[in-house]
Short mmCIF file of C-alpha atoms and ligand atoms in Angstrom, two decimals:
data_model
loop_
_atom_site.label_atom_id
_atom_site.label_comp_id
_atom_site.label_asym_id
_atom_site.label_seq_id
_atom_site.Cartn_x
_atom_site.Cartn_y
_atom_site.Cartn_z
CA MET A 1342 115.07 106.75 122.10
CA SER A 1343 115.57 109.68 119.76
CA LYS A 1344 112.89 111.90 118.24
CA PRO A 1345 110.67 110.61 115.41
CA VAL A 1346 112.38 110.62 112.02
CA ARG A 1347 111.00 113.39 109.79
CA MET A 1348 110.36 111.57 106.51
CA GLY A 1349 110.01 113.18 103.09
CA VAL A 1350 108.19 111.11 100.48
CA VAL A 1351 109.46 112.01 97.02
CA GLY A 1352 107.14 111.13 94.15
CA THR A 1353 103.51 110.93 95.24
CA GLY A 1354 102.53 108.51 92.51
CA SER A 1355 101.12 105.01 92.73
CA VAL A 1356 103.26 103.34 95.40
CA ALA A 1357 103.32 106.46 97.60
CA VAL A 1358 99.58 107.14 97.44
CA ARG A 1359 98.44 103.51 97.73
CA GLY A 1360 101.14 102.18 100.05
CA ILE A 1361 103.81 104.34 101.63
CA LEU A 1362 101.75 107.32 102.81
CA PRO A 1363 98.70 105.42 104.16
CA ASN A 1364 101.05 103.16 106.15
CA LEU A 1365 103.27 105.97 107.44
CA ILE A 1366 100.38 107.95 108.89
CA CYS A 1367 99.13 105.05 111.06
CA ASP A 1368 98.98 105.87 114.79
CA ASP A 1369 101.18 102.98 115.93
CA ILE A 1370 104.40 104.46 114.49
CA GLN A 1371 104.05 108.20 115.12
CA ASP A 1372 106.61 107.98 117.95
CA SER A 1373 109.14 106.67 115.40
CA VAL A 1374 108.40 108.47 112.15
CA ASN A 1375 106.27 111.33 110.85
CA VAL A 1376 105.53 112.29 107.26
CA ALA A 1377 107.06 115.78 107.36
CA ALA A 1378 106.91 116.61 103.64
CA VAL A 1379 105.88 115.31 100.24
CA CYS A 1380 107.31 116.26 96.87
CA ASP A 1381 106.17 115.72 93.29
CA LEU A 1382 106.79 117.77 90.17
CA ALA A 1383 103.39 117.03 88.58
CA PRO A 1384 101.30 120.18 89.05
CA GLY A 1385 99.02 119.91 92.06
CA ARG A 1386 100.00 116.35 92.99
CA ALA A 1387 102.19 117.12 96.02
CA LYS A 1388 99.63 119.59 97.37
CA ALA A 1389 96.83 117.05 96.95
CA ALA A 1390 98.94 114.38 98.70
CA ALA A 1391 99.81 116.76 101.56
CA GLU A 1392 96.09 117.49 102.03
CA ARG A 1393 95.03 113.85 101.89
CA PHE A 1394 97.76 112.56 104.23
CA GLY A 1395 98.20 115.58 106.51
CA ALA A 1396 101.81 116.39 105.58
CA PRO A 1397 102.80 119.82 106.93
CA HIS A 1398 104.95 120.71 103.90
CA TYR A 1399 104.77 120.05 100.17
CA PHE A 1400 107.16 120.83 97.33
CA GLU A 1401 107.02 120.67 93.53
CA ASP A 1402 110.78 121.13 93.36
CA TYR A 1403 113.07 118.44 94.80
CA ASP A 1404 115.99 120.78 95.52
CA ALA A 1405 113.65 123.03 97.48
CA LEU A 1406 112.69 120.04 99.65
CA LEU A 1407 116.35 119.15 100.23
CA LYS A 1408 117.24 122.69 101.24
CA SER A 1409 114.11 123.22 103.37
CA GLY A 1410 115.40 121.63 106.57
CA THR A 1411 112.01 119.95 107.03
CA VAL A 1412 113.18 116.31 106.71
CA ASP A 1413 115.85 113.95 108.10
CA ALA A 1414 115.33 111.25 105.47
CA VAL A 1415 113.65 110.66 102.13
CA SER A 1416 111.87 107.70 100.58
CA LEU A 1417 112.39 107.94 96.81
CA ALA A 1418 109.17 106.85 95.14
CA THR A 1419 110.03 108.36 91.77
CA PRO A 1420 110.81 106.61 88.45
CA ILE A 1421 113.81 104.29 88.78
CA GLY A 1422 115.95 106.29 86.33
CA LEU A 1423 115.93 109.23 88.80
CA HIS A 1424 117.02 107.33 91.89
CA TYR A 1425 120.76 107.81 91.37
CA GLU A 1426 120.72 111.58 90.96
CA GLN A 1427 118.03 112.12 93.60
CA GLY A 1428 119.79 109.76 96.02
CA LYS A 1429 123.09 111.54 95.47
CA ALA A 1430 121.56 114.96 96.08
CA ALA A 1431 119.88 113.74 99.29
CA ILE A 1432 123.09 112.21 100.64
CA GLU A 1433 125.05 115.37 99.78
CA ASN A 1434 122.51 117.26 101.91
CA GLY A 1435 123.11 114.88 104.83
CA LEU A 1436 119.80 113.00 104.48
CA HIS A 1437 119.26 109.28 104.96
CA VAL A 1438 117.68 107.52 101.96
CA HIS A 1439 115.23 104.71 101.35
CA PHE A 1440 115.31 103.63 97.69
CA ASN A 1441 112.19 102.05 96.32
CA LYS A 1442 113.29 99.33 93.97
CA THR A 1443 115.53 99.48 92.06
CA MET A 1444 118.31 101.49 93.74
CA THR A 1445 120.19 102.56 90.58
CA THR A 1446 120.53 101.32 87.01
CA THR A 1447 124.31 100.74 87.02
CA ALA A 1448 126.75 99.28 89.54
CA ALA A 1449 129.02 102.32 89.12
CA GLU A 1450 126.20 104.61 90.28
CA ALA A 1451 125.58 102.35 93.28
CA ASP A 1452 129.32 102.38 94.13
CA GLU A 1453 129.25 106.16 94.18
CA LEU A 1454 126.19 106.37 96.44
CA ILE A 1455 127.54 103.80 98.90
CA ALA A 1456 130.88 105.62 99.15
CA LEU A 1457 129.22 109.03 99.50
CA ALA A 1458 126.87 107.76 102.22
CA ALA A 1459 129.84 106.46 104.20
CA GLU A 1460 131.58 109.82 103.83
CA LYS A 1461 128.48 111.74 104.94
CA ASP A 1462 127.60 109.23 107.66
CA VAL A 1463 124.04 108.66 106.43
CA ARG A 1464 122.14 105.36 106.14
CA LEU A 1465 120.85 103.75 102.95
CA VAL A 1466 118.14 101.09 102.77
CA ALA A 1467 117.29 99.61 99.38
CA SER A 1468 114.09 97.78 98.49
CA PRO A 1469 113.03 95.09 97.98
CA GLY A 1470 113.92 93.66 101.39
CA GLN A 1471 113.28 90.11 100.27
CA MET A 1472 115.63 88.61 102.86
CA LEU A 1473 113.57 90.18 105.65
CA ARG A 1474 111.02 87.51 104.80
CA PRO A 1475 111.33 84.55 107.21
CA VAL A 1476 110.40 82.14 104.40
CA ASN A 1477 113.40 83.25 102.34
CA ARG A 1478 115.77 82.96 105.29
CA ALA A 1479 114.34 79.51 106.03
CA MET A 1480 114.90 78.50 102.38
CA ARG A 1481 118.47 79.78 102.54
CA ASP A 1482 119.14 77.79 105.72
CA ALA A 1483 117.50 74.67 104.26
CA VAL A 1484 119.55 74.89 101.06
CA LYS A 1485 122.76 75.47 103.05
CA GLY A 1486 121.84 72.58 105.32
CA GLY A 1487 121.64 70.24 102.32
CA SER A 1488 117.86 69.83 102.07
CA VAL A 1489 117.94 69.69 98.27
CA GLY A 1490 121.24 67.78 98.20
CA LYS A 1491 123.90 69.36 96.02
CA VAL A 1492 122.46 72.47 94.36
CA ILE A 1493 122.54 72.08 90.57
CA TRP A 1494 120.69 75.06 89.09
CA ALA A 1495 118.16 77.73 89.99
CA THR A 1496 115.72 80.06 88.34
CA THR A 1497 113.62 83.17 88.90
CA GLY A 1498 111.90 85.70 86.71
CA ALA A 1499 108.85 87.84 86.14
CA ALA A 1500 106.63 89.20 83.39
CA PHE A 1501 105.50 92.80 82.84
CA GLY A 1502 101.98 91.85 81.81
CA ARG A 1503 99.73 94.93 82.13
CA TYR A 1504 100.20 95.33 85.88
CA HIS A 1505 101.05 99.04 85.89
CA GLU A 1506 98.47 100.07 83.30
CA ASN A 1507 95.81 98.45 85.50
CA GLU A 1508 96.78 99.99 88.86
CA LYS A 1509 93.77 101.66 90.44
CA VAL A 1510 95.35 105.15 90.79
CA ARG A 1511 96.11 105.61 87.09
CA THR A 1512 92.86 106.08 85.27
CA GLY A 1513 91.04 108.78 87.24
CA SER A 1514 90.92 112.51 86.62
CA ASP A 1515 92.37 114.23 89.72
CA PRO A 1516 96.13 114.62 90.42
CA LEU A 1517 96.27 111.57 92.71
CA SER A 1518 94.48 109.24 90.35
CA ASN A 1519 95.70 110.13 86.85
CA ILE A 1520 99.27 108.91 87.21
CA ASN A 1521 100.74 107.93 83.85
CA PRO A 1522 102.94 104.77 83.99
CA SER A 1523 104.72 105.27 80.62
CA TRP A 1524 108.16 105.79 82.25
CA TYR A 1525 108.12 102.02 82.81
CA TYR A 1526 108.71 101.69 79.03
CA LYS A 1527 111.55 104.23 78.85
CA LYS A 1528 115.30 104.46 79.45
CA PRO A 1529 116.90 104.60 81.94
CA GLY A 1530 115.14 102.48 84.50
CA GLY A 1531 112.21 101.04 82.52
CA GLY A 1532 111.68 97.40 81.58
CA PRO A 1533 110.68 94.32 83.58
CA LEU A 1534 114.12 93.54 85.05
CA PHE A 1535 114.42 96.67 87.20
CA ASP A 1536 110.71 96.70 87.93
CA MET A 1537 109.80 93.08 88.61
CA THR A 1538 112.63 90.55 88.27
CA VAL A 1539 114.43 92.56 90.97
CA TYR A 1540 112.29 90.82 93.64
CA GLY A 1541 113.12 87.26 92.64
CA LEU A 1542 116.77 88.05 92.00
CA HIS A 1543 117.13 89.45 95.53
CA THR A 1544 115.61 86.18 96.75
CA LEU A 1545 117.83 84.02 94.55
CA THR A 1546 121.08 85.80 95.42
CA GLY A 1547 119.99 86.06 99.05
CA ILE A 1548 119.78 82.25 99.13
CA LEU A 1549 122.74 81.28 96.91
CA GLY A 1550 125.00 84.28 97.57
CA PRO A 1551 126.76 86.53 95.04
CA ALA A 1552 127.19 85.48 91.41
CA ARG A 1553 130.37 85.54 89.30
CA SER A 1554 129.40 86.26 85.68
CA VAL A 1555 126.48 86.82 83.34
CA THR A 1556 125.51 86.15 79.71
CA ALA A 1557 122.27 87.47 78.24
CA MET A 1558 120.01 88.12 75.28
CA SER A 1559 117.74 91.13 75.32
CA GLY A 1560 115.53 93.20 73.07
CA ILE A 1561 112.20 94.90 72.52
CA ARG A 1562 109.45 92.43 71.71
CA LEU A 1563 106.45 94.81 71.85
CA PRO A 1564 107.43 98.09 70.16
CA GLU A 1565 104.34 99.92 71.45
CA ARG A 1566 102.13 99.74 74.52
CA GLU A 1567 98.66 101.14 75.02
CA PHE A 1568 97.52 103.18 78.04
CA MET A 1569 94.12 104.94 78.25
CA GLY A 1570 93.61 104.64 74.49
CA LYS A 1571 96.98 106.17 73.55
CA MET A 1572 99.94 104.26 72.09
CA TYR A 1573 103.40 104.78 73.62
CA PRO A 1574 106.70 103.68 72.04
CA VAL A 1575 108.65 101.11 74.07
CA GLU A 1576 112.22 102.43 74.27
CA MET A 1577 113.63 100.05 76.89
CA ASP A 1578 114.16 96.31 76.39
CA ASP A 1579 111.07 94.44 77.52
CA ASN A 1580 112.28 90.89 76.88
CA THR A 1581 115.52 89.70 78.52
CA VAL A 1582 116.87 86.25 79.38
CA ILE A 1583 120.01 85.87 81.49
CA LEU A 1584 122.33 82.98 82.30
CA ILE A 1585 124.19 83.42 85.58
CA ASP A 1586 127.34 81.60 86.69
CA PHE A 1587 127.54 81.25 90.48
CA GLY A 1588 130.86 79.41 90.19
CA ASP A 1589 131.79 75.73 90.39
CA ALA A 1590 129.33 74.93 87.56
CA LEU A 1591 126.29 76.14 89.53
CA PHE A 1592 124.09 78.05 87.09
CA GLY A 1593 121.02 80.28 87.18
CA PHE A 1594 118.42 81.14 84.54
CA VAL A 1595 116.75 84.51 85.13
CA TYR A 1596 114.33 86.47 82.99
CA GLY A 1597 112.29 89.66 82.72
CA VAL A 1598 109.81 89.34 79.88
CA VAL A 1599 106.70 90.81 78.31
CA ALA A 1600 104.51 87.88 79.28
CA GLY A 1601 104.72 84.35 80.70
CA SER A 1602 106.36 83.43 84.00
CA PHE A 1603 106.57 80.23 86.05
CA PRO A 1604 108.01 80.71 89.60
CA VAL A 1605 105.72 82.20 92.26
CA PHE A 1606 106.25 85.99 91.94
CA ALA A 1607 109.33 87.16 93.89
CA SER A 1608 110.35 83.60 94.66
CA ALA A 1609 113.11 81.45 93.20
CA ILE A 1610 113.20 77.74 92.41
CA ILE A 1611 116.36 75.92 93.49
CA TYR A 1612 116.97 72.45 92.08
CA GLY A 1613 119.36 69.99 93.68
CA THR A 1614 120.25 66.31 93.53
CA ASP A 1615 117.54 65.58 96.14
CA GLY A 1616 114.72 67.72 94.74
CA LYS A 1617 113.60 71.33 94.65
CA ILE A 1618 112.69 74.14 96.98
CA GLU A 1619 110.34 77.00 96.04
CA ASN A 1620 108.42 79.56 98.09
CA GLY A 1621 108.91 77.64 101.32
CA ASN A 1622 108.03 74.23 99.90
CA LEU A 1623 110.57 71.43 99.75
CA ASN A 1624 109.53 68.80 97.20
CA GLY A 1625 105.94 70.02 97.53
CA LYS A 1626 105.86 69.92 101.35
CA PRO A 1627 106.01 73.07 103.52
CA ILE A 1628 109.30 73.65 105.32
CA ASP A 1629 109.03 74.71 108.93
CA PHE A 1630 109.66 78.24 110.16
CA PRO A 1631 108.21 79.93 113.24
CA GLU A 1632 106.13 82.54 111.38
CA ARG A 1633 104.41 80.04 109.03
CA ALA A 1634 101.20 79.87 111.10
CA THR A 1635 100.94 83.68 111.24
CA GLU A 1636 101.41 83.89 107.48
CA ALA A 1637 98.75 81.21 106.94
CA GLU A 1638 96.26 83.26 108.97
CA PHE A 1639 97.11 86.84 108.00
CA GLY A 1640 98.98 86.60 104.67
CA TRP A 1641 102.65 86.51 103.77
CA GLN A 1642 103.42 90.12 104.69
CA SER A 1643 102.27 89.59 108.30
CA SER A 1644 105.59 87.95 109.18
CA LEU A 1645 107.52 91.17 108.49
CA PRO A 1646 108.58 92.86 111.73
CA HIS A 1647 106.50 96.08 111.45
CA VAL A 1648 103.50 94.69 109.61
CA HIS A 1649 100.58 94.13 111.99
CA GLY A 1650 97.22 95.66 112.89
CA GLU A 1651 96.11 98.39 110.47
CA HIS A 1652 99.04 97.77 108.14
CA LEU A 1653 97.65 94.37 107.20
CA LYS A 1654 94.64 96.09 105.63
CA LEU A 1655 96.66 98.59 103.59
CA ASP A 1656 98.44 98.25 100.23
CA GLU A 1657 102.14 97.44 99.93
CA PRO A 1658 103.01 96.66 103.57
CA HIS A 1659 106.32 95.19 102.43
CA VAL A 1660 107.34 98.58 101.01
CA TYR A 1661 106.33 100.21 104.32
CA GLU A 1662 108.47 97.58 106.07
CA ASP A 1663 111.52 98.67 104.07
CA VAL A 1664 110.91 102.32 105.02
CA MET A 1665 110.73 101.25 108.69
CA GLN A 1666 114.04 99.43 108.29
CA LEU A 1667 115.59 102.82 107.56
CA VAL A 1668 113.73 104.43 110.46
CA ASP A 1669 115.06 101.81 112.91
CA TRP A 1670 118.57 102.09 111.53
CA ILE A 1671 118.53 105.86 112.05
CA ARG A 1672 116.97 105.78 115.53
CA GLU A 1673 118.39 102.60 117.01
CA ASP A 1674 121.57 102.21 115.00
CA LYS A 1675 120.20 98.81 113.94
CA PRO A 1676 121.58 97.84 110.49
CA SER A 1677 119.01 96.43 108.09
CA VAL A 1678 119.11 93.23 106.08
CA ALA A 1679 117.96 95.33 103.07
CA THR A 1680 121.42 96.69 102.34
CA ALA A 1681 122.58 98.91 99.52
CA GLU A 1682 125.37 96.38 98.90
CA HIS A 1683 122.91 93.56 98.16
CA ALA A 1684 120.91 95.92 95.92
CA ARG A 1685 124.11 96.93 94.11
CA HIS A 1686 124.93 93.29 93.32
CA VAL A 1687 121.46 92.77 91.83
CA VAL A 1688 121.83 96.01 89.85
CA GLU A 1689 125.21 94.81 88.58
CA ILE A 1690 123.63 91.58 87.27
CA PHE A 1691 121.06 93.60 85.26
CA ASP A 1692 123.66 96.12 84.14
CA ALA A 1693 125.99 93.30 83.05
CA ALA A 1694 123.12 91.48 81.31
CA TYR A 1695 122.33 94.49 79.12
CA ARG A 1696 126.05 94.89 78.29
CA SER A 1697 126.35 91.19 77.50
CA ALA A 1698 123.31 91.28 75.20
CA LYS A 1699 124.84 94.19 73.30
CA SER A 1700 128.35 92.78 73.01
CA GLY A 1701 127.61 89.06 72.75
CA GLN A 1702 130.23 88.51 75.47
CA ALA A 1703 129.93 87.12 78.99
CA GLN A 1704 130.46 89.80 81.65
CA GLU A 1705 132.44 89.19 84.84
CA LEU A 1706 130.86 90.57 88.03
CA ARG A 1707 132.96 92.43 90.59
CA THR A 1708 130.57 93.30 93.44
CA THR A 1709 129.58 91.18 96.38
CA PHE A 1710 127.58 91.54 99.60
CA GLU A 1711 127.52 90.16 103.13
CA GLU A 1712 124.68 88.10 104.52
CA ILE A 1713 123.07 89.86 107.53
CA ASP A 1714 120.77 88.04 109.95
N1 NAD B 3182 103.62 100.84 91.36
C1 NAD B 3182 103.95 99.80 92.14
O1 NAD B 3182 103.22 98.82 92.25
C2 NAD B 3182 105.25 99.81 92.90
C3 NAD B 3182 105.39 98.88 93.95
C4 NAD B 3182 106.57 98.88 94.68
C5 NAD B 3182 107.59 99.76 94.36
N2 NAD B 3182 107.43 100.64 93.32
C6 NAD B 3182 108.54 101.54 93.01
O2 NAD B 3182 108.16 102.85 93.43
C7 NAD B 3182 108.76 103.83 92.57
C8 NAD B 3182 107.67 104.67 91.94
O3 NAD B 3182 106.83 103.82 91.19
P1 NAD B 3182 105.31 104.21 90.92
O4 NAD B 3182 104.70 103.06 90.24
O5 NAD B 3182 104.71 104.74 92.15
O6 NAD B 3182 105.53 105.38 89.85
P2 NAD B 3182 104.46 106.49 89.42
O7 NAD B 3182 104.77 106.88 88.04
O8 NAD B 3182 103.10 106.03 89.78
O9 NAD B 3182 104.82 107.71 90.39
C9 NAD B 3182 106.05 108.39 90.28
C10 NAD B 3182 105.81 109.83 90.69
O10 NAD B 3182 107.06 110.51 90.65
C11 NAD B 3182 106.81 111.83 90.19
N3 NAD B 3182 108.06 112.40 89.68
C12 NAD B 3182 108.65 112.21 88.48
N4 NAD B 3182 109.78 112.93 88.40
C13 NAD B 3182 109.91 113.59 89.58
C14 NAD B 3182 110.87 114.49 90.10
N5 NAD B 3182 111.94 114.84 89.38
N6 NAD B 3182 110.68 115.00 91.33
C15 NAD B 3182 109.59 114.67 92.06
N7 NAD B 3182 108.64 113.80 91.61
C16 NAD B 3182 108.80 113.28 90.39
C17 NAD B 3182 105.74 111.65 89.12
O11 NAD B 3182 105.07 112.86 88.84
C18 NAD B 3182 104.86 110.60 89.76
O12 NAD B 3182 103.81 111.19 90.51
C19 NAD B 3182 109.58 103.05 91.57
O13 NAD B 3182 110.88 102.93 92.08
C20 NAD B 3182 108.91 101.68 91.56
O14 NAD B 3182 109.82 100.66 91.17
C21 NAD B 3182 106.27 100.69 92.59
#
């Protein structure tokens, strides 16, 4: 076994402070990974995070972190619109990268990162690792095995609601609790598709496989949003509906909207000639998979490979799981299910949807991904 991976957490905002850092400092994984540095450009935030989580180094400048020689890998927990340029800079410096969702905002950006990572021989893991979930693999196997008969159509989607405005680290007064979420309304990278629909679309494509083409309508339904008594303009589409062609007249309906959603969050509903499957239930009855009893007792995240003990009491264990996928890949040369190629295909669907909504034309998709077990 090699030395622990020296991890740099970039962006010490909500997901880092609530989820990634508390999980990564747990005793059980210190032989595999250490938080070596944190980085955030907001004045005082990186220092405060380093103090709270015991990181030996902190940086307010990302390039300074990359050049510091203090880390082997980074977890990018910054706004989505920064992931491409920050990912590229990390790879160019020979660092492995975990992308919090979503990896990039265009398929061309993802192409470039995947090619550069191959050239530099570094590993990429992209959240959300939905197909790490045993329930999703069981649904895929059930659908492939004909449990719903011939698949006819499928759906997933999510609503923004006021989730980010209400997160507990946003309304305080110190650097780790006054984290403004208004980038979620801005371009590039804002909007409910990249933020929330990304979970269900990983599930849907993980079960049905890659799609062929996309048609969409999209726009801004709420021109302003309120946070802490101040109004912010919404610059990124917040209401998008997408039709997806999986080929052979198998269709999907996918959405990212301001409000109103029907599938279980992050799940997909697949309808066939013999019924429907959703969130591990076939026609209302649970399908069998070995981890079901564990999930029933300890919650759905307990069936993820690294989520046990202390991690079950902390926020966002599934995000921690994705970071550990990168750690294992680096140390044990064990490829992860949460591939950059799957993430790129999901990004291409969103990218194509926005182009389709603008042009009024269906958009052919060109990327694909391999299923990994
Ligand atoms: N908030 C959640 O519930 C959640 C859950 C899972 C994944 N994520 C993902 O995690 C990422 C971060 O989301 P968040 O909600 O924590 O955002 P956030 O706004 O709470 O935190 C982002 C942090 O990045 C910092 N930052 C901005 N530009 C920077 C730069 N150039 N260099 C260094 N730091 C910079 C900001 O100062 C801020 O502290 C996103 O990819 C998001 O999709 C968020």
